[in-house]
Coordinates of C-alpha atoms in Angstrom, one line a residue:
M1 CA 101.4 83.4 77.8
E2 CA 104.8 81.7 77.8
F3 CA 104.6 81.1 74.0
A4 CA 103.4 84.7 73.5
S5 CA 106.5 86.0 75.5
M6 CA 108.8 83.9 73.4
T7 CA 107.5 85.5 70.2
T8 CA 108.6 89.0 71.4
S9 CA 111.7 90.5 69.8
V10 CA 114.5 91.0 72.3
R11 CA 115.7 94.0 70.1
T12 CA 112.5 95.8 69.7
G13 CA 110.3 94.5 72.5
R14 CA 107.4 93.9 70.1
F15 CA 105.9 90.8 68.5
S16 CA 108.1 89.2 65.9
A17 CA 106.5 87.1 63.1
Q18 CA 110.0 85.6 62.4
R19 CA 110.3 84.3 66.0
R20 CA 106.8 82.9 65.8
F21 CA 107.7 81.2 62.6
D22 CA 110.9 79.8 64.0
Y23 CA 109.2 78.4 67.2
R24 CA 106.4 76.8 65.1
R25 CA 109.0 75.2 62.9
L26 CA 110.9 73.9 66.0
V27 CA 107.6 72.4 67.3
T28 CA 107.0 70.7 63.9
V29 CA 110.4 69.2 63.9
F30 CA 110.0 67.7 67.4
D31 CA 106.5 66.5 66.6
S32 CA 107.7 64.8 63.4
Y33 CA 110.6 63.1 65.2
V34 CA 108.2 61.8 67.9
Q35 CA 105.7 60.5 65.3
T36 CA 108.1 59.1 62.7
G37 CA 111.5 58.8 64.4
R38 CA 113.0 61.0 61.7
V39 CA 114.1 64.7 61.8
D40 CA 112.2 66.5 59.0
L41 CA 114.3 69.4 57.7
A42 CA 112.2 70.0 54.6
V43 CA 111.8 73.7 53.7
R44 CA 108.4 75.0 54.7
G45 CA 106.9 78.0 53.1
R46 CA 105.0 80.6 55.1
G47 CA 101.2 80.7 54.9
G48 CA 100.8 77.3 53.2
G49 CA 98.8 78.7 50.3
G50 CA 95.9 80.0 52.4
P51 CA 92.6 78.2 53.2
R52 CA 91.5 75.3 51.0
P53 CA 88.1 74.1 50.1
V54 CA 87.0 70.8 51.5
G55 CA 84.0 69.9 49.3
G56 CA 84.6 67.3 46.6
D57 CA 83.5 69.5 43.7
F58 CA 85.6 72.4 44.8
V59 CA 88.6 70.3 45.6
A60 CA 88.4 68.8 42.1
L61 CA 88.0 72.3 40.5
D62 CA 91.0 73.5 42.4
A63 CA 93.1 70.6 41.3
T64 CA 92.0 71.1 37.7
W65 CA 92.9 74.8 37.8
E66 CA 96.3 73.9 39.3
A67 CA 96.9 71.5 36.4
E68 CA 95.8 74.0 33.9
M69 CA 98.2 76.6 35.2
G70 CA 101.0 74.1 35.0
R71 CA 100.0 73.3 31.4
R72 CA 100.2 77.0 30.5
G73 CA 103.7 77.1 31.9
L74 CA 103.0 79.9 34.4
A75 CA 105.7 80.9 36.8
P76 CA 105.6 79.3 40.3
A77 CA 104.9 82.7 41.9
T78 CA 102.1 83.4 39.4
R79 CA 100.5 80.0 40.0
E80 CA 100.7 80.6 43.8
A81 CA 99.0 84.0 43.4
Y82 CA 96.3 82.8 41.1
G83 CA 95.7 79.6 43.1
R84 CA 95.4 81.3 46.4
V85 CA 92.7 83.8 45.4
A86 CA 90.8 81.1 43.6
R87 CA 90.8 78.9 46.7
S88 CA 89.8 81.8 48.9
Y89 CA 86.7 82.3 46.7
L90 CA 85.8 78.7 46.8
V91 CA 86.1 78.6 50.6
F92 CA 84.0 81.8 50.7
L93 CA 81.3 80.0 48.7
E94 CA 81.4 77.0 51.1
R95 CA 81.0 79.2 54.1
R96 CA 77.8 80.6 52.4
G97 CA 76.5 77.1 52.0
I98 CA 77.3 76.8 48.3
A99 CA 79.0 73.5 47.4
V100 CA 79.1 73.7 43.6
L101 CA 80.0 76.5 41.2
D102 CA 76.7 76.4 39.5
G103 CA 75.2 77.7 42.8
A104 CA 77.4 80.9 42.6
D105 CA 76.2 84.0 40.9
G106 CA 77.6 87.5 40.1
A107 CA 76.6 88.8 43.5
S108 CA 78.8 86.2 45.2
V109 CA 81.9 87.7 43.4
L110 CA 81.1 91.2 44.6
A111 CA 80.4 89.9 48.1
F112 CA 83.8 88.0 48.1
L113 CA 85.6 91.2 47.1
E114 CA 83.8 93.2 49.8
S115 CA 84.7 90.5 52.4
L116 CA 88.4 91.0 51.7
L117 CA 88.3 94.6 52.9
D118 CA 88.5 93.3 56.4
R119 CA 92.2 92.5 55.8
W120 CA 93.0 94.2 52.5
A121 CA 93.4 97.9 51.8
R122 CA 91.0 98.9 49.0
S123 CA 94.0 100.1 47.0
S124 CA 95.3 96.5 47.0
L125 CA 92.1 95.0 45.5
F126 CA 93.4 95.6 42.0
W127 CA 95.9 92.8 42.5
V128 CA 93.2 90.5 43.8
V129 CA 91.0 91.2 40.7
S130 CA 94.0 90.7 38.4
N131 CA 94.8 87.3 40.0
F132 CA 91.1 86.3 40.2
R133 CA 90.1 87.0 36.6
P134 CA 92.1 84.1 34.9
F135 CA 90.4 81.5 37.2
L136 CA 86.9 82.9 36.5
K137 CA 87.6 82.9 32.7
F138 CA 88.9 79.3 33.1
T139 CA 85.5 78.2 34.6
G140 CA 83.7 79.4 31.5
R141 CA 81.3 81.5 33.6
A142 CA 81.0 84.7 31.7
D143 CA 78.5 86.1 34.3
L144 CA 81.1 85.8 37.1
V145 CA 83.7 87.6 34.9
N146 CA 81.3 90.3 34.1
A147 CA 80.5 90.8 37.8
L148 CA 84.2 91.1 38.5
N149 CA 84.5 93.8 35.8
L150 CA 81.5 95.6 37.3
A151 CA 83.3 95.9 40.6
G152 CA 85.2 98.7 38.8
V153 CA 88.4 98.2 40.8
K154 CA 91.1 100.5 39.6
R155 CA 94.8 100.2 39.9
F156 CA 96.3 102.6 42.5
H157 CA 99.6 104.2 41.5
A158 CA 101.2 105.3 44.6
I159 CA 104.3 107.6 44.4
V160 CA 107.1 105.6 46.0
P161 CA 109.6 107.9 47.7
L162 CA 113.2 107.9 46.6
L163 CA 116.1 106.9 48.7
G164 CA 118.0 110.0 49.7
D165 CA 121.6 110.4 48.6
A166 CA 122.9 110.2 52.1
D167 CA 121.0 107.1 52.9
E168 CA 122.1 105.4 49.7
E169 CA 125.7 106.2 50.6
L170 CA 125.2 104.6 54.0
V171 CA 123.8 101.4 52.5
V172 CA 126.6 101.1 49.9
R173 CA 129.2 101.8 52.6
A174 CA 127.7 99.1 54.9
C175 CA 127.8 96.6 52.0
A176 CA 131.4 97.5 51.2
S177 CA 132.8 97.5 54.7
G178 CA 131.7 94.0 55.8
V179 CA 129.0 95.2 58.2
V180 CA 126.7 92.6 56.6
S181 CA 127.6 89.3 55.1
A182 CA 128.8 89.1 51.5
R183 CA 125.6 87.3 50.5
D184 CA 123.3 90.0 52.0
A185 CA 125.5 92.8 50.6
A186 CA 125.3 91.2 47.1
I187 CA 121.5 90.8 47.3
T188 CA 121.1 94.4 48.4
L189 CA 123.4 95.8 45.9
L190 CA 121.7 93.8 43.1
A191 CA 118.4 95.3 44.0
L192 CA 119.8 98.8 44.5
T193 CA 121.9 99.1 41.4
T194 CA 120.1 96.9 38.8
G195 CA 116.5 97.1 40.0
L196 CA 116.1 93.3 39.7
R197 CA 112.8 92.0 41.0
A198 CA 112.9 89.8 44.1
C199 CA 111.7 86.8 42.2
D200 CA 114.6 87.1 39.7
I201 CA 117.1 87.5 42.5
V202 CA 115.8 84.3 44.1
A203 CA 115.9 82.5 40.8
L204 CA 119.5 83.4 39.9
R205 CA 121.9 80.6 39.2
I206 CA 125.7 80.5 39.3
G207 CA 125.8 80.0 35.6
D208 CA 123.9 83.3 35.0
V209 CA 127.0 85.3 36.1
D210 CA 129.5 86.2 33.4
W211 CA 132.5 86.8 35.6
R212 CA 134.8 87.8 32.8
G213 CA 132.2 90.1 31.1
H214 CA 131.0 91.6 34.4
T215 CA 127.3 90.9 33.5
I216 CA 124.4 88.7 34.5
G217 CA 122.1 87.2 32.0
I218 CA 118.6 85.9 33.1
V219 CA 115.2 85.1 31.7
Q220 CA 112.7 87.2 33.8
Q221 CA 110.4 85.2 35.9
K222 CA 107.5 87.7 35.4
T223 CA 107.7 88.4 31.6
G224 CA 109.8 85.5 30.3
N225 CA 112.0 88.0 28.4
P226 CA 115.8 87.6 28.4
L227 CA 117.7 90.4 30.2
T228 CA 121.5 91.1 30.4
L229 CA 122.7 93.6 33.0
P230 CA 126.2 95.0 33.9
L231 CA 127.6 94.4 37.3
P232 CA 129.4 97.2 39.0
A233 CA 132.8 96.3 40.5
L234 CA 131.7 96.4 44.1
L235 CA 128.7 94.1 43.4
L236 CA 130.9 91.7 41.4
G237 CA 133.4 91.6 44.2
K238 CA 130.8 90.8 46.8
L239 CA 129.3 88.1 44.6
A240 CA 132.8 86.5 44.3
S241 CA 133.5 86.8 48.0
Y242 CA 130.2 85.1 48.7
V243 CA 130.7 82.2 46.2
L244 CA 134.4 81.6 47.2
D245 CA 134.2 82.2 51.0
E246 CA 130.6 82.0 52.3
R247 CA 128.3 80.0 50.0
P248 CA 127.6 76.5 51.6
S249 CA 128.6 73.4 49.7
S250 CA 125.5 72.2 48.0
G251 CA 124.3 70.4 44.9
D252 CA 121.8 73.3 44.3
D253 CA 123.2 75.6 41.6
H254 CA 121.0 78.6 42.7
L255 CA 123.4 81.5 43.3
F256 CA 121.9 82.5 46.7
L257 CA 121.3 79.7 49.2
R258 CA 119.9 79.5 52.7
M259 CA 122.5 80.0 55.4
K260 CA 120.9 77.4 57.6
A261 CA 120.5 73.7 56.6
P262 CA 119.1 72.6 54.3
H263 CA 121.2 74.7 52.0
T264 CA 118.8 75.2 49.2
R265 CA 117.6 78.2 47.3
L266 CA 116.1 81.1 49.0
N267 CA 112.4 80.4 49.7
D268 CA 110.6 83.4 48.2
H269 CA 110.6 87.2 47.7
A270 CA 110.0 87.6 51.4
T271 CA 113.5 86.3 52.1
V272 CA 114.9 89.0 49.9
H273 CA 112.8 91.7 51.7
R274 CA 114.1 90.5 55.1
V275 CA 117.7 90.7 53.8
T276 CA 117.4 94.2 52.5
V277 CA 115.6 95.5 55.6
E278 CA 118.3 94.1 57.8
T279 CA 121.0 95.5 55.7
F280 CA 119.3 98.9 55.8
R281 CA 119.0 98.6 59.6
K282 CA 122.7 97.8 60.1
A283 CA 123.6 100.7 57.8
G284 CA 121.7 103.1 60.0
V285 CA 118.8 103.7 57.6
A286 CA 115.8 102.8 59.7
E287 CA 113.0 104.9 58.3
A288 CA 113.0 103.6 54.7
K289 CA 110.8 100.8 53.7
A290 CA 113.6 98.9 52.2
G291 CA 111.9 96.3 50.0
T292 CA 112.9 95.6 46.5
R293 CA 110.0 97.7 45.3
L294 CA 111.6 100.7 46.7
L295 CA 115.1 99.8 45.4
R296 CA 113.7 99.0 41.9
H297 CA 111.9 102.3 41.9
N298 CA 115.0 104.1 43.1
A299 CA 117.2 102.6 40.4
A300 CA 114.7 103.6 37.7
S301 CA 114.4 107.1 39.1
R302 CA 118.2 107.6 39.2
L303 CA 118.4 106.6 35.5
L304 CA 115.6 109.0 34.7
A305 CA 117.3 111.9 36.6
A306 CA 120.5 111.1 34.6
A307 CA 118.5 111.8 31.4
V308 CA 118.6 108.1 30.3
P309 CA 115.8 107.7 27.6
L310 CA 112.7 105.8 28.7
P311 CA 113.2 102.9 26.2
T312 CA 116.6 102.3 27.8
I313 CA 115.2 102.4 31.3
A314 CA 112.5 99.9 30.2
A315 CA 115.1 97.6 28.9
V316 CA 117.3 97.8 32.0
L317 CA 114.3 97.1 34.2
G318 CA 113.1 94.4 31.9
H319 CA 109.6 96.0 31.4
A320 CA 107.6 94.2 28.8
S321 CA 106.1 97.6 27.7
E322 CA 107.6 101.1 27.9
E323 CA 104.3 102.3 29.3
S324 CA 105.2 100.6 32.6
T325 CA 108.2 102.9 32.9
N326 CA 106.1 106.1 32.8
L327 CA 105.2 105.7 36.5
Y328 CA 108.8 106.7 37.4
M329 CA 108.4 110.1 35.9
S330 CA 106.1 111.1 38.8
V331 CA 109.1 111.6 41.1
D332 CA 111.2 113.7 38.7
R333 CA 109.8 117.0 40.2
R334 CA 112.2 119.3 38.4
R335 CA 111.4 118.1 35.0
L336 CA 107.7 117.9 35.7
L337 CA 107.8 121.6 36.7
D338 CA 109.4 122.3 33.3
C339 CA 106.2 121.0 31.7
V340 CA 103.9 123.4 33.6
L341 CA 102.5 126.2 31.4
P342 CA 102.9 129.7 32.8
V343 CA 99.7 131.4 34.2
P344 CA 98.4 133.8 31.5
E345 CA 98.8 137.5 32.3
A346 CA 95.1 138.1 31.9
V347 CA 94.3 135.9 34.9
R348 CA 97.0 136.9 37.3
S349 CA 95.9 138.9 40.3

């Protein structure tokens, strides 16, 4: 009961995953010191990669798949996503008494997907299937791949709401006025004005910023494509303030570092999400789901509303295909209405 009460947010009065994580980390540090005599300040990720198989054959298969993903040069976030769902399937098989892949059949794939609905929304299964398919192809089991295709999971294209003009002004004003740190202001403005993905923000290095040219140049984590984006004056100023006044002294050349020791790169996209959510809260915008997905969608929609051509928007967002940009047309209500044909006179009442 005492631990449960310690994980309650003082501000909201509700359970706080962050406080639970912090207390668990504190316990780990103390336990490590008692056992080894050293203070272990190594960065720990959340979740630990999910459950792992314990049987010899599946452990070896998991290790072989990890090595193959490394050989293919997949991005760390991609390897994590592919590896997690593959291990979840192997653990699922073990719980059904199957210790080798030869004992699995197509029905096990469908049953695995069905089991995920206890904790996944059906609309999210598309991402599970996308991350699962490469592993099944790697195993050479065409029957398992065919079963995955038979599941018929479709991608769900939700219409993400736009950030209102008044709310956007509040966020920009908060970033400009010093209500939030220069680091958090720069991260939020990057997501808001450039539409950068969270994984690209985390991967930014100091050398990626062209201070004289007012641009950043990166190679996208998701697509591997190069991308150069302009930096508005406010954003550039916040980046400069962070680097000169706030950024901890560190041998790590990543642009954004942890505020707490060890001063290494931000852990993952969840860190960026926490930064933007906190910035929105301090700006007085509490209702918006202030993740980088919303901000990326908002940046694209603003460009579309300004009559910027789709190929240009695709280039700014770093889309590998212009087709990916078509989703943003769903929120341009005024122009969509222009496409509606008038009701013929003969059928009007």
